[in-house]
Amino acid sequence: MELLAPSDYSARLTEAVAALPAVDVAVTDCLGLVLAEPVIARASLPGFDNSAMDGYAVRAQDVPDAGTVLPVAGVVPAGDTRRNRLEPGTAWQIMTGAPVPDGADTVVQVELTDGGTDEVRFERAAEPGVSIRRAGEDVSAGDEVLAAGTRIAARHVPVLVAAGSATVRVIPRPKVAVISTGDELRSVGDELAYGQIIDTNAPMLAALARQAGFEVVHIGRSGDTAEAVLAAVEQASDAGADAIITTGGVSAGAFEPLKAAFEGGSEITFSKVAMQPGKPQGFGIIGDRMPLFALPGNPVSSLVSFVMFVAPALRTMAGRTTDIAWLSARVTKGWRTSPGRAQIARVRLSQNDHGLGVAPSGGPGSHLMGGLAHADALAWIDASVDEVTAGDEVRVVSLEGEFA
Amino acid sequence: MELLAPSDYSARLTEAVAALPAVDVAVTDCLGLVLAEPVIARASLPGFDNSAMDGYAVRAQDVPDAGTVLPVAGVVPAGDTRRNRLEPGTAWQIMTGAPVPDGADTVVQVELTDGGTDEVRFERAAEPGVSIRRAGEDVSAGDEVLAAGTRIAARHVPVLVAAGSATVRVIPRPKVAVISTGDELRSVGDELAYGQIIDTNAPMLAALARQAGFEVVHIGRSGDTAEAVLAAVEQASDAGADAIITTGGVSAGAFEPLKAAFEGGSEITFSKVAMQPGKPQGFGIIGDRMPLFALPGNPVSSLVSFVMFVAPALRTMAGRTTDIAWLSARVTKGWRTSPGRAQIARVRLSQNDHGLGVAPSGGPGSHLMGGLAHADALAWIDASVDEVTAGDEVRVVSLEGEFA
């Protein structure tokens, strides 16, 4: 079987999936989601001329000199719903955010007065147009305040909420189910017989999916038969998953339950990718439109496959970028690589005066969980390279964030 | 009142709080939490010698030449709980992860055989010690596999789960309550009278707290009296909050409800910080050990105060770093700053050949929500600087991630 380039394999997956259908979500609940439509302001911001300071609303011409004293007509607190009017030759005491009385053309901040309540004495002449936030100076009603495709961060929330709609049309967060396969697997806390191991892949993939910004709706496990795999997949689908990730059963052995369950059908294609680790991969759309990612079973291979292939496809379903957040880093300690396939190496990053440094972390085995825990990034080494040496520049992706 | 340096003010807050008491959490549920104790492996990894390949377990000396044929004694699937024994001059078919029969000293991968089930023919001489993962080669029972203080990411999950404890002692995620103050505030969806505005601060602060990795347990609002503030704070406390964030009511005006509620008491201290925006700040420990952060009410001031002061203190409570994730960026378009105070400017980042570029974004007003939405980072400009020019190097923190 021909080896596929990793980029071609990734493109095949991201092209096979699509953004989930848009839904209406409360504006206070859409952190991390992507707008399916632009957000249009229903009202102008600010909605009325209001004071930027605590102070006194006056006509500037009524305060021509230091020492001017004016009678105080009253107080305008924030939230005052009266439409107040300033009579010439008077002042209103006014609070930050309160509506400026009609007829006033400036606000003098309290620090430049004696703070009086019956009458107020000004320390200097007033300038017109100071400390008033004009209606509409931030946003005009009808303006597009956020573009379709924006991924909502906290900084978008004020204008999103102020735009005036209680809900907003967004692409929902993909719901992910994970299934590990293997008769040898037990759950943490179970007694282990000789030959059995604790299932680490399903918890790791669930954590990867959450870390990358998706929702995990089902964590399952399957024995090593085609029937067991199909039953586990049906359970995952019933749990409301938008996508299923399996591990194990995709390589060349006699008992490869994923292959047994799907090979020969039209749904899942099994491929070999020119990448180490992560060579054997399966992918397809099952049932109506459910993507199934069948990853190899070693923990390191599984993690690398998630970051390289699954996460970009899930991001596509979320309306987010397919791009991996590669950074440039300089090798501080070299290592040998396997020629003929791209190597996705476990590395540790360091900050130095020249930027980001990178050194290998842990041993070469894809089963080494201790070493994986200490790697805080993956480095991409091209297939053409068989040795990385100190000073080389390589691409790395952090394992701390969302990978994008 | 003397202006405090921002770093001194931040240190005061992080020193006044402490890591929350540790709790036991299921190992599958601790993504993003910090280990309160080291994790010690209960068992070795792997727990038994197992095959790294699908193939045949043999004694290497029994396969001295290409063309050797051996009878197949049986199959060892993954999860086989039998303690199998290899008789000299025979082979066991074996699957990846399956226990290597006693007496076998190597595994020949299936691709180097004819794949027979009754007898198997080898394509070349076997080498001893190949494709066997030795018990304990990854981790030995009793090893510290993760240090206290580690913040759990997906890459830590395999070894954490495999270490064998169903729960792990971690510092819980701080539970945060947010309260906005102001008689002028209404909720999104409410009809607005003249003089009223939609409350954007409480939703923004809730989003900031979630984006930074904390849990939001209460979103409240208070009117502009001391009694209303105290009632809202009590409600937040009853909701199980570990920390309370308020906005508004901390500056110099006549109606400053936070000051009215707490000033003169011993609990909350109101300060002026040499920073723009975000000068007026309040902080203290109320009741038994509840930190209360009283932020200024403008949306931009509130966001900046959260990133600069509140998030580092909440991270301390979570056992995480107090450090802000400052990056270095080069100014591509200059701007003027207010002298005498550090400026925390809203900026947009760009990637160019020389690294990260930074340009100002939006207008100067702290009430401008439209501009805030388009800034994807904050830049720190020292108090001594009154103009930033193209080519200057400045520190920036992204508004996309966790700020740390």
PDB file of N, CA and C in Angstrom, chain A residues 1-49:
ATOM      1  N   MET A   1       0.854  -1.208   0.000  1.00  0.00           N
ATOM      2  CA  MET A   1       0.000   0.000   0.000  1.00  0.00           C
ATOM      3  C   MET A   1       0.883   1.249   0.000  1.00  0.00           C
ATOM      4  N   GLU A   2       0.541   2.188  -0.844  1.00  0.00           N
ATOM      5  CA  GLU A   2       1.331   3.415  -0.968  1.00  0.00           C
ATOM      6  C   GLU A   2       1.227   4.252   0.323  1.00  0.00           C
ATOM      7  N   LEU A   3       2.322   4.888   0.705  1.00  0.00           N
ATOM      8  CA  LEU A   3       2.289   5.784   1.861  1.00  0.00           C
ATOM      9  C   LEU A   3       1.756   7.152   1.424  1.00  0.00           C
ATOM     10  N   LEU A   4       0.803   7.679   2.185  1.00  0.00           N
ATOM     11  CA  LEU A   4       0.251   9.005   1.885  1.00  0.00           C
ATOM     12  C   LEU A   4       1.049  10.073   2.632  1.00  0.00           C
ATOM     13  N   ALA A   5       1.221  11.236   1.988  1.00  0.00           N
ATOM     14  CA  ALA A   5       1.847  12.357   2.691  1.00  0.00           C
ATOM     15  C   ALA A   5       0.904  12.812   3.809  1.00  0.00           C
ATOM     16  N   PRO A   6       1.434  13.163   4.979  1.00  0.00           N
ATOM     17  CA  PRO A   6       0.576  13.591   6.080  1.00  0.00           C
ATOM     18  C   PRO A   6      -0.360  14.745   5.695  1.00  0.00           C
ATOM     19  N   SER A   7       0.160  15.703   4.918  1.00  0.00           N
ATOM     20  CA  SER A   7      -0.687  16.849   4.554  1.00  0.00           C
ATOM     21  C   SER A   7      -1.841  16.408   3.646  1.00  0.00           C
ATOM     22  N   ASP A   8      -1.569  15.440   2.753  1.00  0.00           N
ATOM     23  CA  ASP A   8      -2.650  14.942   1.896  1.00  0.00           C
ATOM     24  C   ASP A   8      -3.689  14.196   2.721  1.00  0.00           C
ATOM     25  N   TYR A   9      -3.208  13.419   3.679  1.00  0.00           N
ATOM     26  CA  TYR A   9      -4.150  12.667   4.508  1.00  0.00           C
ATOM     27  C   TYR A   9      -5.014  13.633   5.324  1.00  0.00           C
ATOM     28  N   SER A  10      -4.381  14.662   5.898  1.00  0.00           N
ATOM     29  CA  SER A  10      -5.137  15.632   6.691  1.00  0.00           C
ATOM     30  C   SER A  10      -6.171  16.356   5.832  1.00  0.00           C
ATOM     31  N   ALA A  11      -5.761  16.719   4.607  1.00  0.00           N
ATOM     32  CA  ALA A  11      -6.692  17.410   3.698  1.00  0.00           C
ATOM     33  C   ALA A  11      -7.885  16.508   3.364  1.00  0.00           C
ATOM     34  N   ARG A  12      -7.620  15.218   3.199  1.00  0.00           N
ATOM     35  CA  ARG A  12      -8.720  14.296   2.912  1.00  0.00           C
ATOM     36  C   ARG A  12      -9.752  14.331   4.038  1.00  0.00           C
ATOM     37  N   LEU A  13      -9.273  14.389   5.277  1.00  0.00           N
ATOM     38  CA  LEU A  13     -10.200  14.377   6.425  1.00  0.00           C
ATOM     39  C   LEU A  13     -10.960  15.703   6.547  1.00  0.00           C
ATOM     40  N   THR A  14     -10.225  16.819   6.439  1.00  0.00           N
ATOM     41  CA  THR A  14     -10.908  18.109   6.625  1.00  0.00           C
ATOM     42  C   THR A  14     -11.894  18.370   5.477  1.00  0.00           C
ATOM     43  N   GLU A  15     -11.596  17.804   4.296  1.00  0.00           N
ATOM     44  CA  GLU A  15     -12.532  17.987   3.178  1.00  0.00           C
ATOM     45  C   GLU A  15     -13.752  17.077   3.289  1.00  0.00           C
ATOM     46  N   ALA A  16     -13.628  16.004   4.047  1.00  0.00           N
ATOM     47  CA  ALA A  16     -14.750  15.057   4.163  1.00  0.00           C
ATOM     48  C   ALA A  16     -15.774  15.486   5.209  1.00  0.00           C
ATOM     49  N   VAL A  17     -15.388  16.454   6.058  1.00  0.00           N
ATOM     50  CA  VAL A  17     -16.324  16.904   7.091  1.00  0.00           C
ATOM     51  C   VAL A  17     -16.764  18.329   6.769  1.00  0.00           C
ATOM     52  N   ALA A  18     -17.786  18.800   7.477  1.00  0.00           N
ATOM     53  CA  ALA A  18     -18.300  20.151   7.240  1.00  0.00           C
ATOM     54  C   ALA A  18     -18.671  20.770   8.572  1.00  0.00           C
ATOM     55  N   ALA A  19     -18.808  22.083   8.565  1.00  0.00           N
ATOM     56  CA  ALA A  19     -19.244  22.777   9.788  1.00  0.00           C
ATOM     57  C   ALA A  19     -20.608  22.228  10.203  1.00  0.00           C
ATOM     58  N   LEU A  20     -20.816  22.044  11.479  1.00  0.00           N
ATOM     59  CA  LEU A  20     -22.101  21.571  11.993  1.00  0.00           C
ATOM     60  C   LEU A  20     -23.180  22.620  11.713  1.00  0.00           C
ATOM     61  N   PRO A  21     -24.440  22.184  11.615  1.00  0.00           N
ATOM     62  CA  PRO A  21     -25.518  23.159  11.391  1.00  0.00           C
ATOM     63  C   PRO A  21     -25.585  24.182  12.531  1.00  0.00           C
ATOM     64  N   ALA A  22     -25.824  25.434  12.168  1.00  0.00           N
ATOM     65  CA  ALA A  22     -25.842  26.525  13.156  1.00  0.00           C
ATOM     66  C   ALA A  22     -27.039  26.387  14.088  1.00  0.00           C
ATOM     67  N   VAL A  23     -26.869  26.869  15.296  1.00  0.00           N
ATOM     68  CA  VAL A  23     -27.929  26.870  16.304  1.00  0.00           C
ATOM     69  C   VAL A  23     -27.949  28.231  17.000  1.00  0.00           C
ATOM     70  N   ASP A  24     -29.072  28.525  17.692  1.00  0.00           N
ATOM     71  CA  ASP A  24     -29.163  29.763  18.466  1.00  0.00           C
ATOM     72  C   ASP A  24     -28.747  29.485  19.895  1.00  0.00           C
ATOM     73  N   VAL A  25     -27.806  30.272  20.388  1.00  0.00           N
ATOM     74  CA  VAL A  25     -27.283  30.092  21.748  1.00  0.00           C
ATOM     75  C   VAL A  25     -27.358  31.438  22.466  1.00  0.00           C
ATOM     76  N   ALA A  26     -27.644  31.393  23.774  1.00  0.00           N
ATOM     77  CA  ALA A  26     -27.676  32.626  24.577  1.00  0.00           C
ATOM     78  C   ALA A  26     -26.334  33.344  24.454  1.00  0.00           C
ATOM     79  N   VAL A  27     -26.374  34.673  24.298  1.00  0.00           N
ATOM     80  CA  VAL A  27     -25.126  35.435  24.108  1.00  0.00           C
ATOM     81  C   VAL A  27     -24.151  35.233  25.264  1.00  0.00           C
ATOM     82  N   THR A  28     -24.661  34.892  26.437  1.00  0.00           N
ATOM     83  CA  THR A  28     -23.787  34.701  27.593  1.00  0.00           C
ATOM     84  C   THR A  28     -23.182  33.296  27.630  1.00  0.00           C
ATOM     85  N   ASP A  29     -23.484  32.479  26.631  1.00  0.00           N
ATOM     86  CA  ASP A  29     -23.085  31.066  26.652  1.00  0.00           C
ATOM     87  C   ASP A  29     -22.259  30.676  25.442  1.00  0.00           C
ATOM     88  N   CYS A  30     -21.703  31.618  24.716  1.00  0.00           N
ATOM     89  CA  CYS A  30     -21.080  31.251  23.452  1.00  0.00           C
ATOM     90  C   CYS A  30     -19.572  31.469  23.424  1.00  0.00           C
ATOM     91  N   LEU A  31     -18.943  31.507  24.594  1.00  0.00           N
ATOM     92  CA  LEU A  31     -17.481  31.591  24.637  1.00  0.00           C
ATOM     93  C   LEU A  31     -16.861  30.414  23.884  1.00  0.00           C
ATOM     94  N   GLY A  32     -15.958  30.699  22.960  1.00  0.00           N
ATOM     95  CA  GLY A  32     -15.261  29.652  22.217  1.00  0.00           C
ATOM     96  C   GLY A  32     -15.998  29.175  20.980  1.00  0.00           C
ATOM     97  N   LEU A  33     -17.228  29.622  20.783  1.00  0.00           N
ATOM     98  CA  LEU A  33     -17.992  29.203  19.594  1.00  0.00           C
ATOM     99  C   LEU A  33     -17.804  30.223  18.462  1.00  0.00           C
ATOM    100  N   VAL A  34     -18.122  29.777  17.253  1.00  0.00           N
ATOM    101  CA  VAL A  34     -17.890  30.589  16.062  1.00  0.00           C
ATOM    102  C   VAL A  34     -19.226  31.127  15.543  1.00  0.00           C
ATOM    103  N   LEU A  35     -19.269  32.427  15.263  1.00  0.00           N
ATOM    104  CA  LEU A  35     -20.496  33.046  14.748  1.00  0.00           C
ATOM    105  C   LEU A  35     -20.824  32.517  13.363  1.00  0.00           C
ATOM    106  N   ALA A  36     -22.064  32.063  13.197  1.00  0.00           N
ATOM    107  CA  ALA A  36     -22.517  31.592  11.882  1.00  0.00           C
ATOM    108  C   ALA A  36     -23.008  32.742  11.025  1.00  0.00           C
ATOM    109  N   GLU A  37     -23.315  33.854  11.666  1.00  0.00           N
ATOM    110  CA  GLU A  37     -23.823  35.052  10.971  1.00  0.00           C
ATOM    111  C   GLU A  37     -23.147  36.272  11.586  1.00  0.00           C
ATOM    112  N   PRO A  38     -23.091  37.394  10.858  1.00  0.00           N
ATOM    113  CA  PRO A  38     -22.578  38.608  11.493  1.00  0.00           C
ATOM    114  C   PRO A  38     -23.530  39.053  12.601  1.00  0.00           C
ATOM    115  N   VAL A  39     -22.991  39.759  13.574  1.00  0.00           N
ATOM    116  CA  VAL A  39     -23.822  40.359  14.630  1.00  0.00           C
ATOM    117  C   VAL A  39     -24.028  41.831  14.282  1.00  0.00           C
ATOM    118  N   ILE A  40     -25.303  42.209  14.193  1.00  0.00           N
ATOM    119  CA  ILE A  40     -25.678  43.577  13.825  1.00  0.00           C
ATOM    120  C   ILE A  40     -26.197  44.285  15.074  1.00  0.00           C
ATOM    121  N   ALA A  41     -25.717  45.487  15.318  1.00  0.00           N
ATOM    122  CA  ALA A  41     -26.178  46.243  16.495  1.00  0.00           C
ATOM    123  C   ALA A  41     -27.627  46.659  16.315  1.00  0.00           C
ATOM    124  N   ARG A  42     -28.474  46.320  17.302  1.00  0.00           N
ATOM    125  CA  ARG A  42     -29.879  46.761  17.265  1.00  0.00           C
ATOM    126  C   ARG A  42     -30.019  48.212  17.685  1.00  0.00           C
ATOM    127  N   ALA A  43     -29.060  48.684  18.478  1.00  0.00           N
ATOM    128  CA  ALA A  43     -29.133  50.057  18.996  1.00  0.00           C
ATOM    129  C   ALA A  43     -27.742  50.653  18.918  1.00  0.00           C
ATOM    130  N   SER A  44     -27.686  51.977  18.999  1.00  0.00           N
ATOM    131  CA  SER A  44     -26.392  52.650  19.019  1.00  0.00           C
ATOM    132  C   SER A  44     -25.769  52.531  20.401  1.00  0.00           C
ATOM    133  N   LEU A  45     -24.446  52.598  20.429  1.00  0.00           N
ATOM    134  CA  LEU A  45     -23.680  52.567  21.684  1.00  0.00           C
ATOM    135  C   LEU A  45     -22.761  53.777  21.705  1.00  0.00           C
ATOM    136  N   PRO A  46     -22.777  54.584  22.738  1.00  0.00           N
ATOM    137  CA  PRO A  46     -23.797  54.588  23.796  1.00  0.00           C
ATOM    138  C   PRO A  46     -25.182  54.902  23.217  1.00  0.00           C
ATOM    139  N   GLY A  47     -26.203  54.601  23.961  1.00  0.00           N
ATOM    140  CA  GLY A  47     -27.572  54.828  23.501  1.00  0.00           C
ATOM    141  C   GLY A  47     -28.026  56.269  23.699  1.00  0.00           C
ATOM    142  N   PHE A  48     -27.269  57.018  24.506  1.00  0.00           N
ATOM    143  CA  PHE A  48     -27.619  58.423  24.797  1.00  0.00           C
ATOM    144  C   PHE A  48     -26.334  59.112  25.233  1.00  0.00           C
ATOM    145  N   ASP A  49     -26.286  60.460  25.064  1.00  0.00           N
ATOM    146  CA  ASP A  49     -25.109  61.199  25.545  1.00  0.00           C
ATOM    147  C   ASP A  49     -24.996  60.977  27.053  1.00  0.00           C
TER     148      ASP A  49
END
